[in-house]
């Protein structure tokens, strides 16, 4: 299982993004390996908004159809996840971490996931999750 943050999804859907090729290749390799691609509800909302705002409503709609057809496995947050997100935001208030990134980390901890697809090295390298020393971030090189 691999948990997704916003960046790789947006980049793979946006051909003029500087990380488009890396993220498109990441998706291809993960799908070929039949990996489970987990999509937090917070990330889905953020991706949808960014696609609509920066690319257009047709791309947002395509993303939503993709989720509905199994491109990603949606993951909902629990009350305990929200509590952990609040704790993470308090602990890392100098970053600041923010709701979406905190949700990815909280879910990684709860689901015992060690791999996160993200372009956000600043936040995800600074945070020390409870279940591992550090998360493995993909793509490996930016």
XYZ file of C-alpha atoms in Angstrom:
142
model
C 0.000 0.000 0.000
C 1.133 3.496 -0.769
C -0.525 6.638 0.527
C -0.861 9.629 -1.778
C -0.411 13.314 -1.119
C -1.689 15.974 -3.523
C 1.480 16.804 -5.470
C 2.051 13.638 -7.521
C -1.598 13.389 -8.557
C -1.757 17.016 -9.653
C 1.611 16.792 -11.437
C 0.653 13.614 -13.322
C -2.522 15.328 -14.540
C -0.734 18.499 -15.630
C 1.586 18.006 -18.606
C 3.355 21.346 -18.114
C 4.171 20.610 -14.456
C 7.918 20.295 -13.813
C 7.335 16.910 -12.122
C 4.919 15.541 -14.737
C 7.237 12.869 -16.186
C 8.464 11.603 -12.816
C 4.934 11.354 -11.451
C 3.473 9.766 -14.586
C 6.272 7.164 -14.450
C 5.589 6.605 -10.744
C 1.917 5.892 -11.459
C 2.811 3.546 -14.309
C 5.269 1.555 -12.191
C 2.890 1.336 -9.216
C 0.012 0.166 -11.402
C 2.193 -2.419 -13.152
C 3.237 -3.688 -9.731
C -0.467 -3.834 -8.774
C 0.124 -1.680 -5.700
C -2.839 -0.371 -3.721
C -2.954 3.413 -4.168
C -4.652 4.951 -1.145
C -6.290 8.367 -1.432
C -7.151 10.241 1.775
C -10.408 12.193 1.547
C -8.512 15.402 2.344
C -6.153 14.827 -0.569
C -9.058 14.087 -2.925
C -10.659 17.417 -2.023
C -7.402 19.323 -2.466
C -6.607 17.652 -5.809
C -10.123 18.316 -7.076
C -9.920 21.976 -6.158
C -6.477 22.467 -7.726
C -7.419 20.675 -10.938
C -10.598 22.722 -11.309
C -8.856 25.990 -10.486
C -5.606 25.560 -12.441
C -6.415 23.102 -15.232
C -10.186 23.222 -15.636
C -13.398 21.496 -14.603
C -13.021 18.754 -17.231
C -9.772 17.550 -15.613
C -11.374 17.614 -12.171
C -14.246 15.515 -13.528
C -11.791 13.072 -15.140
C -10.011 12.711 -11.783
C -13.302 11.983 -9.989
C -14.285 9.375 -12.578
C -10.854 7.808 -12.184
C -11.330 7.486 -8.433
C -14.816 6.029 -8.964
C -13.401 3.483 -11.431
C -10.664 2.299 -9.076
C -7.593 4.347 -9.973
C -7.305 5.009 -6.234
C -8.727 3.444 -3.097
C -10.441 6.213 -1.083
C -9.665 6.313 2.639
C -11.833 8.161 5.140
C -10.598 9.728 8.333
C -11.743 8.683 11.802
C -12.227 10.857 14.876
C -8.935 9.460 16.182
C -7.228 10.548 12.953
C -8.505 14.094 13.455
C -7.176 14.080 17.008
C -3.778 12.901 15.760
C -3.844 15.579 13.034
C -4.417 18.232 15.707
C -1.509 16.835 17.736
C 0.743 16.902 14.666
C -0.275 20.481 13.872
C 0.554 21.496 17.451
C 3.857 19.629 17.444
C 4.951 21.051 14.087
C 3.307 24.480 14.250
C 6.565 26.134 13.138
C 6.348 24.465 9.700
C 3.197 24.789 9.646
C 2.093 21.295 8.679
C -1.548 21.877 7.687
C -4.615 19.676 7.583
C -3.891 17.709 4.410
C -0.303 16.763 5.236
C -1.271 15.980 8.834
C -4.011 13.678 7.535
C -1.559 11.768 5.346
C 0.764 11.241 8.310
C -2.074 10.268 10.670
C -3.337 7.701 8.163
C 0.165 6.355 7.557
C 0.497 5.794 11.298
C -2.934 4.183 11.721
C -2.609 1.927 8.671
C 1.082 1.169 9.302
C 2.061 2.499 5.877
C 5.695 3.421 5.311
C 5.554 4.735 1.721
C 4.044 8.081 0.763
C 3.861 9.543 -2.733
C 4.562 13.249 -2.287
C 6.505 16.115 -3.788
C 6.550 17.868 -0.411
C 9.965 17.049 0.992
C 9.924 19.936 3.476
C 7.044 18.644 5.584
C 7.401 14.916 5.121
C 11.116 14.796 5.964
C 10.684 16.996 9.050
C 7.923 14.929 10.662
C 8.829 11.873 12.709
C 5.908 9.427 12.544
C 5.115 7.213 15.513
C 5.409 3.905 13.644
C 8.730 4.323 11.761
C 11.818 6.505 11.997
C 10.980 8.139 8.672
C 8.576 7.652 5.795
C 9.835 6.447 2.421
C 8.970 9.215 -0.042
C 8.225 8.591 -3.704
C 9.279 9.498 -6.289
C 12.719 8.956 -4.798
C 14.352 11.796 -6.731
C 12.825 15.127 -7.640
